[in-house]
Amino acid sequence: MEYRLLGRSGLKISTVTMGTMTFGGQGWAKMVGDLGVAEARRLVDLCLDAGVNLIDTADVYSQGVCEEILGEIIGGPRKNGVLIATKARFRMGDGPNDTGSSRYHLISACEASLRRMKTDVIDLYQLHEWDGQTPLEETMEALDMLVRQGKVRYVGCSNFSGWHIMKALGISEREKRERFVSQQIHYTLEARDAEYELLPISVDQGLGVLVWSPLAAGLLSGKHRRNQAAPEGSRQFAGWTEPPIRDENRLWNIVETLVAIAEERGVSAAQVALAWLIGRKAVTSVIIGGRTEAQFKDNLAAAELKLTEDERKRLDAVSLPPVLYPYWHQLNTASDRLSEADLELFGPHLNR
């Protein structure tokens, strides 16, 4: 297992992070998984034994039950230097202030997460989504307060747009608040939208990148194929709608290329998809999830798989996003003066 620095911090995390959305099975999360403490414990031990040192969760997963299960497994004194990341922002009660990124909600949400997980500190506390109604100055002040109180070690964001991130970083610098060390994003071979703004920002501003749903809810696992019904028990079979698929033919072209490379290498298509992400310069760690030991063992093996340049070009050929404005103009007229951040988008296009 390789360990990488998380953004500009001194914290090193494994290139594979354990996701826990399959724990609990309450409400909307039931279609993802409904693992109890005993089953979850076996999977946590499997990941830790493989060298994973970060476990990611969120208060909204099964309305707190997921965090409670994690607390039963790793609460109290931490073993093997395991790190915990959780998130807050979504609704956790019926009251008007039981949602959002206000000082009121974030502080109460953090304290509730600490109680559920039976710990005194959260290693990475992330804003789960943008809140356009709370002044960002208030949000960043609340996160700064949690760090200074010793309840949180590092802060990050998730599902922010480029201007949201830059505004938050600007406030942190201006008001001398704790700045984000990372962003957690959706990014796959099928959904490469993050290359327009989010990955260049990460390189330029020194943010770590955690990737959620790196297999597109299983669509890139190789189990879903063109002109075939979704396997029973999969999220798509249960009506899961994330990520949205805007070009189904393109999706199957990507899957077929993944399968072809996987067969040549004697590995799974899922491992190829994960290895492609881990090989991206801006990506720090991919978050894997599942309901079975077999799923986790297969995904964990991706940490050791290195794709060749030719294999990456084959995957780019079927997955590159179109170059939108102003990027096509920059590609046409500014390619002699591109930064490392610019190359997160333009690199594959220049190499074609």
mmCIF file of C-alpha atoms in Angstrom:
data_model
loop_
_atom_site.group_PDB
_atom_site.id
_atom_site.type_symbol
_atom_site.label_atom_id
_atom_site.label_comp_id
_atom_site.label_asym_id
_atom_site.label_seq_id
_atom_site.Cartn_x
_atom_site.Cartn_y
_atom_site.Cartn_z
ATOM 1 C CA MET A 1 0.000 0.000 0.000
ATOM 2 C CA GLU A 2 1.275 3.443 -0.937
ATOM 3 C CA TYR A 3 0.712 6.471 1.326
ATOM 4 C CA ARG A 4 0.404 10.030 0.042
ATOM 5 C CA LEU A 5 0.356 13.404 1.750
ATOM 6 C CA LEU A 6 -3.146 14.819 2.059
ATOM 7 C CA GLY A 7 -2.891 18.180 0.328
ATOM 8 C CA ARG A 8 -0.505 20.610 1.989
ATOM 9 C CA SER A 9 -0.843 18.866 5.334
ATOM 10 C CA GLY A 10 1.728 16.527 6.854
ATOM 11 C CA LEU A 11 -0.869 13.736 7.114
ATOM 12 C CA LYS A 12 -0.248 10.640 5.014
ATOM 13 C CA ILE A 13 -3.176 8.491 3.904
ATOM 14 C CA SER A 14 -3.397 5.257 1.957
ATOM 15 C CA THR A 15 -4.172 5.398 -1.757
ATOM 16 C CA VAL A 16 -7.231 3.300 -0.956
ATOM 17 C CA THR A 17 -9.734 4.528 1.654
ATOM 18 C CA MET A 18 -12.493 2.381 3.139
ATOM 19 C CA GLY A 19 -16.024 3.653 2.546
ATOM 20 C CA THR A 20 -18.821 2.698 4.919
ATOM 21 C CA MET A 21 -22.111 3.595 3.250
ATOM 22 C CA THR A 22 -23.042 -0.109 3.302
ATOM 23 C CA PHE A 23 -23.166 -0.058 7.125
ATOM 24 C CA GLY A 24 -26.576 0.240 8.761
ATOM 25 C CA GLY A 25 -29.140 -0.051 5.990
ATOM 26 C CA GLN A 26 -31.543 2.637 7.209
ATOM 27 C CA GLY A 27 -33.750 4.756 4.933
ATOM 28 C CA TRP A 28 -32.398 5.513 1.456
ATOM 29 C CA ALA A 29 -29.084 3.814 2.323
ATOM 30 C CA LYS A 30 -30.741 0.399 2.528
ATOM 31 C CA MET A 31 -30.408 -0.127 -1.241
ATOM 32 C CA VAL A 32 -26.645 0.368 -0.854
ATOM 33 C CA GLY A 33 -26.202 -2.156 1.981
ATOM 34 C CA ASP A 34 -27.395 -3.156 5.423
ATOM 35 C CA LEU A 35 -24.342 -4.574 7.155
ATOM 36 C CA GLY A 36 -24.440 -4.994 10.926
ATOM 37 C CA VAL A 37 -21.588 -4.730 13.417
ATOM 38 C CA ALA A 38 -20.207 -8.263 12.980
ATOM 39 C CA GLU A 39 -20.166 -8.113 9.176
ATOM 40 C CA ALA A 40 -18.763 -4.607 9.142
ATOM 41 C CA ARG A 41 -16.027 -5.547 11.622
ATOM 42 C CA ARG A 42 -14.744 -8.292 9.301
ATOM 43 C CA LEU A 43 -14.506 -5.828 6.424
ATOM 44 C CA VAL A 44 -12.795 -3.160 8.543
ATOM 45 C CA ASP A 45 -10.212 -5.701 9.728
ATOM 46 C CA LEU A 46 -9.660 -6.837 6.133
ATOM 47 C CA CYS A 47 -8.954 -3.268 5.001
ATOM 48 C CA LEU A 48 -6.702 -2.424 7.939
ATOM 49 C CA ASP A 49 -4.721 -5.633 7.398
ATOM 50 C CA ALA A 50 -4.189 -4.567 3.770
ATOM 51 C CA GLY A 51 -2.683 -1.251 4.911
ATOM 52 C CA VAL A 52 -5.696 1.053 4.596
ATOM 53 C CA ASN A 53 -5.376 3.768 7.254
ATOM 54 C CA LEU A 54 -8.405 5.997 6.502
ATOM 55 C CA ILE A 55 -12.077 5.117 6.974
ATOM 56 C CA ASP A 56 -14.638 7.518 5.519
ATOM 57 C CA THR A 57 -18.216 7.917 6.717
ATOM 58 C CA ALA A 58 -20.895 10.625 7.128
ATOM 59 C CA ASP A 59 -23.548 11.461 9.693
ATOM 60 C CA VAL A 60 -26.310 11.159 7.084
ATOM 61 C CA TYR A 61 -25.437 7.548 6.198
ATOM 62 C CA SER A 62 -28.357 5.590 7.690
ATOM 63 C CA GLN A 63 -29.135 8.708 9.788
ATOM 64 C CA GLY A 64 -26.254 8.138 12.185
ATOM 65 C CA VAL A 65 -26.406 4.336 12.395
ATOM 66 C CA CYS A 66 -23.359 3.982 10.153
ATOM 67 C CA GLU A 67 -21.298 6.112 12.542
ATOM 68 C CA GLU A 68 -22.644 4.125 15.499
ATOM 69 C CA ILE A 69 -21.514 0.855 13.914
ATOM 70 C CA LEU A 70 -18.095 2.333 13.229
ATOM 71 C CA GLY A 71 -17.950 3.452 16.853
ATOM 72 C CA GLU A 72 -18.613 -0.098 18.024
ATOM 73 C CA ILE A 73 -15.722 -1.332 15.877
ATOM 74 C CA ILE A 74 -12.989 1.287 16.359
ATOM 75 C CA GLY A 75 -14.283 3.539 19.132
ATOM 76 C CA GLY A 76 -11.996 4.319 22.053
ATOM 77 C CA PRO A 77 -8.196 4.052 21.688
ATOM 78 C CA ARG A 78 -7.377 3.751 17.988
ATOM 79 C CA LYS A 79 -5.421 0.769 16.737
ATOM 80 C CA ASN A 80 -2.777 0.829 13.997
ATOM 81 C CA GLY A 81 -3.013 4.582 13.548
ATOM 82 C CA VAL A 82 -6.411 4.323 11.867
ATOM 83 C CA LEU A 83 -7.860 7.678 10.802
ATOM 84 C CA ILE A 84 -11.539 8.634 10.675
ATOM 85 C CA ALA A 85 -13.130 11.009 8.179
ATOM 86 C CA THR A 86 -16.760 12.021 8.417
ATOM 87 C CA LYS A 87 -19.022 14.640 6.886
ATOM 88 C CA ALA A 88 -21.848 16.996 7.852
ATOM 89 C CA ARG A 89 -24.296 19.329 6.107
ATOM 90 C CA PHE A 90 -27.398 17.254 5.312
ATOM 91 C CA ARG A 91 -30.564 17.097 7.370
ATOM 92 C CA MET A 92 -30.271 15.157 10.639
ATOM 93 C CA GLY A 93 -33.538 16.168 12.330
ATOM 94 C CA ASP A 94 -36.901 17.838 11.831
ATOM 95 C CA GLY A 95 -35.954 21.282 13.121
ATOM 96 C CA PRO A 96 -35.254 24.281 10.866
ATOM 97 C CA ASN A 97 -31.587 24.317 11.957
ATOM 98 C CA ASP A 98 -30.947 20.580 11.668
ATOM 99 C CA THR A 99 -29.373 21.008 8.248
ATOM 100 C CA GLY A 100 -26.887 23.246 6.459
ATOM 101 C CA SER A 101 -23.448 24.649 7.270
ATOM 102 C CA SER A 102 -24.331 27.197 9.936
ATOM 103 C CA ARG A 103 -22.237 27.482 13.074
ATOM 104 C CA TYR A 104 -25.206 26.057 14.981
ATOM 105 C CA HIS A 105 -25.589 22.960 12.836
ATOM 106 C CA LEU A 106 -21.913 22.168 12.270
ATOM 107 C CA ILE A 107 -20.981 22.320 15.940
ATOM 108 C CA SER A 108 -23.947 20.217 17.047
ATOM 109 C CA ALA A 109 -23.389 17.770 14.164
ATOM 110 C CA CYS A 110 -19.707 17.375 15.027
ATOM 111 C CA GLU A 111 -20.451 16.707 18.693
ATOM 112 C CA ALA A 112 -23.113 14.162 17.735
ATOM 113 C CA SER A 113 -20.675 12.372 15.397
ATOM 114 C CA LEU A 114 -18.057 12.231 18.155
ATOM 115 C CA ARG A 115 -20.588 10.611 20.488
ATOM 116 C CA ARG A 116 -21.775 8.090 17.917
ATOM 117 C CA MET A 117 -18.243 7.063 16.974
ATOM 118 C CA LYS A 118 -17.078 6.940 20.608
ATOM 119 C CA THR A 119 -14.042 9.069 19.902
ATOM 120 C CA ASP A 120 -12.726 12.425 21.056
ATOM 121 C CA VAL A 121 -11.404 13.635 17.703
ATOM 122 C CA ILE A 122 -12.293 13.438 14.005
ATOM 123 C CA ASP A 123 -9.216 13.363 11.781
ATOM 124 C CA LEU A 124 -10.869 14.856 8.684
ATOM 125 C CA TYR A 125 -14.156 16.755 8.964
ATOM 126 C CA GLN A 126 -15.738 17.525 5.604
ATOM 127 C CA LEU A 127 -18.568 19.749 4.444
ATOM 128 C CA HIS A 128 -20.711 17.212 2.611
ATOM 129 C CA GLU A 129 -22.297 19.708 0.204
ATOM 130 C CA TRP A 130 -22.525 23.407 -0.573
ATOM 131 C CA ASP A 131 -24.857 25.607 1.488
ATOM 132 C CA GLY A 132 -25.742 28.739 -0.459
ATOM 133 C CA GLN A 133 -27.748 30.307 2.375
ATOM 134 C CA THR A 134 -25.128 30.391 5.137
ATOM 135 C CA PRO A 135 -22.399 33.035 4.836
ATOM 136 C CA LEU A 136 -19.205 31.170 4.056
ATOM 137 C CA GLU A 137 -17.375 33.314 6.633
ATOM 138 C CA GLU A 138 -19.602 31.764 9.320
ATOM 139 C CA THR A 139 -18.963 28.239 8.061
ATOM 140 C CA MET A 140 -15.182 28.618 7.929
ATOM 141 C CA GLU A 141 -15.159 30.232 11.396
ATOM 142 C CA ALA A 142 -17.102 27.266 12.794
ATOM 143 C CA LEU A 143 -14.668 24.750 11.247
ATOM 144 C CA ASP A 144 -11.730 26.780 12.581
ATOM 145 C CA MET A 145 -13.289 26.717 16.057
ATOM 146 C CA LEU A 146 -13.667 22.924 15.961
ATOM 147 C CA VAL A 147 -9.992 22.529 15.062
ATOM 148 C CA ARG A 148 -8.873 24.897 17.840
ATOM 149 C CA GLN A 149 -11.060 23.032 20.337
ATOM 150 C CA GLY A 150 -9.284 19.779 19.434
ATOM 151 C CA LYS A 151 -12.442 18.076 18.156
ATOM 152 C CA VAL A 152 -11.225 18.066 14.552
ATOM 153 C CA ARG A 153 -7.717 17.780 13.113
ATOM 154 C CA TYR A 154 -8.214 18.725 9.447
ATOM 155 C CA VAL A 155 -11.098 20.100 7.388
ATOM 156 C CA GLY A 156 -12.205 19.524 3.816
ATOM 157 C CA CYS A 157 -15.151 19.876 1.478
ATOM 158 C CA SER A 158 -17.137 17.626 -0.829
ATOM 159 C CA ASN A 159 -19.212 18.256 -3.944
ATOM 160 C CA PHE A 160 -18.209 21.933 -4.162
ATOM 161 C CA SER A 161 -17.853 23.738 -7.471
ATOM 162 C CA GLY A 162 -14.619 25.487 -8.396
ATOM 163 C CA TRP A 163 -15.757 28.949 -7.359
ATOM 164 C CA HIS A 164 -17.098 27.621 -4.053
ATOM 165 C CA ILE A 165 -13.685 26.186 -3.215
ATOM 166 C CA MET A 166 -11.764 29.269 -4.228
ATOM 167 C CA LYS A 167 -14.105 31.523 -2.246
ATOM 168 C CA ALA A 168 -13.602 29.351 0.851
ATOM 169 C CA LEU A 169 -9.817 29.338 0.442
ATOM 170 C CA GLY A 170 -9.845 33.111 -0.003
ATOM 171 C CA ILE A 171 -11.799 33.579 3.229
ATOM 172 C CA SER A 172 -9.425 31.250 5.078
ATOM 173 C CA GLU A 173 -6.425 33.254 3.923
ATOM 174 C CA ARG A 174 -8.014 36.654 4.578
ATOM 175 C CA GLU A 175 -9.350 35.798 8.027
ATOM 176 C CA LYS A 176 -6.530 33.407 9.003
ATOM 177 C CA ARG A 177 -8.868 30.428 9.405
ATOM 178 C CA GLU A 178 -8.078 26.761 8.925
ATOM 179 C CA ARG A 179 -8.112 26.031 5.192
ATOM 180 C CA PHE A 180 -9.387 22.950 3.427
ATOM 181 C CA VAL A 181 -6.726 20.269 3.009
ATOM 182 C CA SER A 182 -8.867 18.179 0.665
ATOM 183 C CA GLN A 183 -11.958 17.832 -1.423
ATOM 184 C CA GLN A 184 -14.004 14.659 -1.870
ATOM 185 C CA ILE A 185 -15.389 14.395 -5.394
ATOM 186 C CA HIS A 186 -17.073 12.065 -7.849
ATOM 187 C CA TYR A 187 -14.553 11.241 -10.575
ATOM 188 C CA THR A 188 -14.410 8.199 -12.838
ATOM 189 C CA LEU A 189 -13.509 7.233 -16.376
ATOM 190 C CA GLU A 190 -17.187 7.710 -17.203
ATOM 191 C CA ALA A 191 -17.526 11.060 -15.372
ATOM 192 C CA ARG A 192 -14.430 13.187 -15.973
ATOM 193 C CA ASP A 193 -16.126 16.561 -15.340
ATOM 194 C CA ALA A 194 -13.733 17.215 -12.427
ATOM 195 C CA GLU A 195 -10.907 17.756 -14.914
ATOM 196 C CA TYR A 196 -12.334 21.131 -15.981
ATOM 197 C CA GLU A 197 -11.916 22.907 -12.635
ATOM 198 C CA LEU A 198 -11.661 20.677 -9.574
ATOM 199 C CA LEU A 199 -8.451 18.793 -10.373
ATOM 200 C CA PRO A 200 -6.596 21.896 -11.622
ATOM 201 C CA ILE A 201 -7.627 23.709 -8.421
ATOM 202 C CA SER A 202 -6.333 20.807 -6.336
ATOM 203 C CA VAL A 203 -2.931 20.913 -8.017
ATOM 204 C CA ASP A 204 -2.702 24.710 -7.935
ATOM 205 C CA GLN A 205 -3.976 25.169 -4.358
ATOM 206 C CA GLY A 206 -2.488 22.061 -2.775
ATOM 207 C CA LEU A 207 -5.678 20.141 -1.997
ATOM 208 C CA GLY A 208 -5.823 16.401 -1.591
ATOM 209 C CA VAL A 209 -8.458 14.572 -3.637
ATOM 210 C CA LEU A 210 -10.587 11.728 -2.282
ATOM 211 C CA VAL A 211 -12.757 10.053 -4.910
ATOM 212 C CA TRP A 212 -16.203 8.773 -3.955
ATOM 213 C CA SER A 213 -17.955 6.046 -5.954
ATOM 214 C CA PRO A 214 -14.859 5.473 -8.124
ATOM 215 C CA LEU A 215 -16.610 2.588 -9.920
ATOM 216 C CA ALA A 216 -19.697 4.687 -10.710
ATOM 217 C CA ALA A 217 -21.890 2.678 -8.313
ATOM 218 C CA GLY A 218 -20.603 -0.538 -9.877
ATOM 219 C CA LEU A 219 -21.135 0.433 -13.515
ATOM 220 C CA LEU A 220 -17.385 0.175 -14.177
ATOM 221 C CA SER A 221 -16.913 -3.127 -12.333
ATOM 222 C CA GLY A 222 -17.317 -5.182 -15.501
ATOM 223 C CA LYS A 223 -20.485 -6.816 -14.183
ATOM 224 C CA HIS A 224 -22.700 -4.412 -16.149
ATOM 225 C CA ARG A 225 -22.519 -4.934 -19.914
ATOM 226 C CA ARG A 226 -24.079 -3.601 -23.091
ATOM 227 C CA ASN A 227 -27.572 -4.962 -23.879
ATOM 228 C CA GLN A 228 -27.715 -6.936 -20.635
ATOM 229 C CA ALA A 229 -29.996 -6.433 -17.640
ATOM 230 C CA ALA A 230 -28.317 -5.124 -14.481
ATOM 231 C CA PRO A 231 -27.271 -7.945 -12.137
ATOM 232 C CA GLU A 232 -29.830 -8.589 -9.409
ATOM 233 C CA GLY A 233 -28.858 -6.925 -6.149
ATOM 234 C CA SER A 234 -26.923 -4.098 -7.810
ATOM 235 C CA ARG A 235 -27.751 -0.467 -7.070
ATOM 236 C CA GLN A 236 -28.873 0.085 -10.659
ATOM 237 C CA PHE A 237 -31.198 -2.906 -10.313
ATOM 238 C CA ALA A 238 -32.643 -1.228 -7.210
ATOM 239 C CA GLY A 239 -33.192 2.096 -8.995
ATOM 240 C CA TRP A 240 -30.076 3.999 -7.873
ATOM 241 C CA THR A 241 -29.680 7.147 -9.986
ATOM 242 C CA GLU A 242 -26.106 8.302 -9.232
ATOM 243 C CA PRO A 243 -24.176 8.976 -11.350
ATOM 244 C CA PRO A 244 -26.440 10.157 -14.181
ATOM 245 C CA ILE A 245 -25.526 8.504 -17.486
ATOM 246 C CA ARG A 246 -25.850 11.029 -20.312
ATOM 247 C CA ASP A 247 -24.341 8.893 -23.083
ATOM 248 C CA GLU A 248 -25.018 5.186 -22.659
ATOM 249 C CA ASN A 249 -23.090 4.185 -25.779
ATOM 250 C CA ARG A 250 -19.995 5.971 -24.444
ATOM 251 C CA LEU A 251 -20.402 4.160 -21.109
ATOM 252 C CA TRP A 252 -20.382 0.746 -22.772
ATOM 253 C CA ASN A 253 -17.393 1.676 -24.929
ATOM 254 C CA ILE A 254 -15.515 2.501 -21.727
ATOM 255 C CA VAL A 255 -16.632 -0.725 -20.044
ATOM 256 C CA GLU A 256 -15.569 -2.814 -23.039
ATOM 257 C CA THR A 257 -12.125 -1.192 -23.053
ATOM 258 C CA LEU A 258 -11.778 -1.792 -19.314
ATOM 259 C CA VAL A 259 -12.730 -5.442 -19.747
ATOM 260 C CA ALA A 260 -10.297 -5.891 -22.652
ATOM 261 C CA ILE A 261 -7.372 -4.445 -20.678
ATOM 262 C CA ALA A 262 -8.384 -6.451 -17.607
ATOM 263 C CA GLU A 263 -8.392 -9.695 -19.561
ATOM 264 C CA GLU A 264 -4.964 -8.909 -21.005
ATOM 265 C CA ARG A 265 -3.574 -8.239 -17.522
ATOM 266 C CA GLY A 266 -5.390 -11.093 -15.768
ATOM 267 C CA VAL A 267 -7.182 -8.759 -13.346
ATOM 268 C CA SER A 268 -10.723 -7.438 -12.929
ATOM 269 C CA ALA A 269 -12.178 -4.479 -14.803
ATOM 270 C CA ALA A 270 -12.782 -2.835 -11.423
ATOM 271 C CA GLN A 271 -9.066 -2.981 -10.642
ATOM 272 C CA VAL A 272 -8.221 -1.326 -13.958
ATOM 273 C CA ALA A 273 -10.739 1.480 -13.349
ATOM 274 C CA LEU A 274 -9.379 2.086 -9.846
ATOM 275 C CA ALA A 275 -5.744 1.912 -10.984
ATOM 276 C CA TRP A 276 -6.484 4.548 -13.641
ATOM 277 C CA LEU A 277 -7.695 6.904 -10.897
ATOM 278 C CA ILE A 278 -4.828 6.163 -8.510
ATOM 279 C CA GLY A 279 -2.437 6.932 -11.358
ATOM 280 C CA ARG A 280 -3.818 10.447 -11.839
ATOM 281 C CA LYS A 281 -1.418 13.006 -10.357
ATOM 282 C CA ALA A 282 -4.073 14.978 -8.483
ATOM 283 C CA VAL A 283 -5.781 11.974 -6.866
ATOM 284 C CA THR A 284 -4.740 11.136 -3.314
ATOM 285 C CA SER A 285 -7.025 8.199 -2.528
ATOM 286 C CA VAL A 286 -10.020 6.304 -3.912
ATOM 287 C CA ILE A 287 -12.846 5.340 -1.565
ATOM 288 C CA ILE A 288 -13.948 1.743 -2.022
ATOM 289 C CA GLY A 289 -17.116 0.234 -0.630
ATOM 290 C CA GLY A 290 -18.965 -3.046 -0.805
ATOM 291 C CA ARG A 291 -21.020 -5.655 0.956
ATOM 292 C CA THR A 292 -18.724 -8.667 0.685
ATOM 293 C CA GLU A 293 -15.136 -9.624 1.427
ATOM 294 C CA ALA A 294 -14.698 -10.623 -2.224
ATOM 295 C CA GLN A 295 -15.565 -7.085 -3.386
ATOM 296 C CA PHE A 296 -13.113 -5.497 -0.964
ATOM 297 C CA LYS A 297 -10.302 -7.970 -1.719
ATOM 298 C CA ASP A 298 -10.669 -7.335 -5.427
ATOM 299 C CA ASN A 299 -10.720 -3.540 -5.042
ATOM 300 C CA LEU A 300 -7.784 -3.517 -2.612
ATOM 301 C CA ALA A 301 -5.635 -5.279 -5.199
ATOM 302 C CA ALA A 302 -5.874 -2.170 -7.388
ATOM 303 C CA ALA A 303 -3.393 -0.434 -5.075
ATOM 304 C CA GLU A 304 -0.621 -2.567 -6.601
ATOM 305 C CA LEU A 305 -1.702 -2.348 -10.259
ATOM 306 C CA LYS A 306 0.232 0.077 -12.484
ATOM 307 C CA LEU A 307 -1.168 0.801 -15.920
ATOM 308 C CA THR A 308 1.138 1.334 -18.890
ATOM 309 C CA GLU A 309 1.108 4.557 -20.890
ATOM 310 C CA ASP A 310 -0.450 2.677 -23.793
ATOM 311 C CA GLU A 311 -3.239 1.358 -21.587
ATOM 312 C CA ARG A 312 -3.972 4.849 -20.293
ATOM 313 C CA LYS A 313 -4.122 6.183 -23.861
ATOM 314 C CA ARG A 314 -6.601 3.460 -24.793
ATOM 315 C CA LEU A 315 -8.808 4.463 -21.889
ATOM 316 C CA ASP A 316 -8.462 8.150 -22.772
ATOM 317 C CA ALA A 317 -9.519 7.399 -26.340
ATOM 318 C CA VAL A 318 -12.968 6.244 -25.208
ATOM 319 C CA SER A 319 -13.488 8.550 -22.239
ATOM 320 C CA LEU A 320 -11.960 12.001 -22.819
ATOM 321 C CA PRO A 321 -14.491 14.774 -22.181
ATOM 322 C CA PRO A 322 -15.001 17.485 -24.815
ATOM 323 C CA VAL A 323 -12.919 20.623 -24.356
ATOM 324 C CA LEU A 324 -15.454 23.336 -23.477
ATOM 325 C CA TYR A 325 -14.988 27.119 -23.642
ATOM 326 C CA PRO A 326 -12.758 28.780 -22.513
ATOM 327 C CA TYR A 327 -10.615 25.661 -22.497
ATOM 328 C CA TRP A 328 -10.693 25.018 -26.254
ATOM 329 C CA HIS A 329 -9.448 28.567 -26.783
ATOM 330 C CA GLN A 330 -6.668 28.052 -24.242
ATOM 331 C CA LEU A 331 -5.725 24.746 -25.851
ATOM 332 C CA ASN A 332 -5.519 26.435 -29.265
ATOM 333 C CA THR A 333 -3.627 29.548 -28.212
ATOM 334 C CA ALA A 334 -1.934 29.035 -24.836
ATOM 335 C CA SER A 335 -0.457 25.529 -25.027
ATOM 336 C CA ASP A 336 3.059 27.018 -24.948
ATOM 337 C CA ARG A 337 2.534 28.378 -21.423
ATOM 338 C CA LEU A 338 0.530 25.784 -19.494
ATOM 339 C CA SER A 339 1.043 25.069 -15.794
ATOM 340 C CA GLU A 340 0.987 21.708 -14.054
ATOM 341 C CA ALA A 341 -2.549 22.541 -12.969
ATOM 342 C CA ASP A 342 -3.615 23.245 -16.573
ATOM 343 C CA LEU A 343 -2.246 19.879 -17.655
ATOM 344 C CA GLU A 344 -4.752 18.058 -15.447
ATOM 345 C CA LEU A 345 -7.260 18.875 -18.193
ATOM 346 C CA PHE A 346 -5.075 19.433 -21.238
ATOM 347 C CA GLY A 347 -2.440 16.721 -20.766
ATOM 348 C CA PRO A 348 -4.372 13.816 -22.309
ATOM 349 C CA HIS A 349 -5.525 16.011 -25.202
ATOM 350 C CA LEU A 350 -1.972 17.123 -25.980
ATOM 351 C CA ASN A 351 -0.774 13.505 -25.957
ATOM 352 C CA ARG A 352 -3.317 12.263 -28.487
#
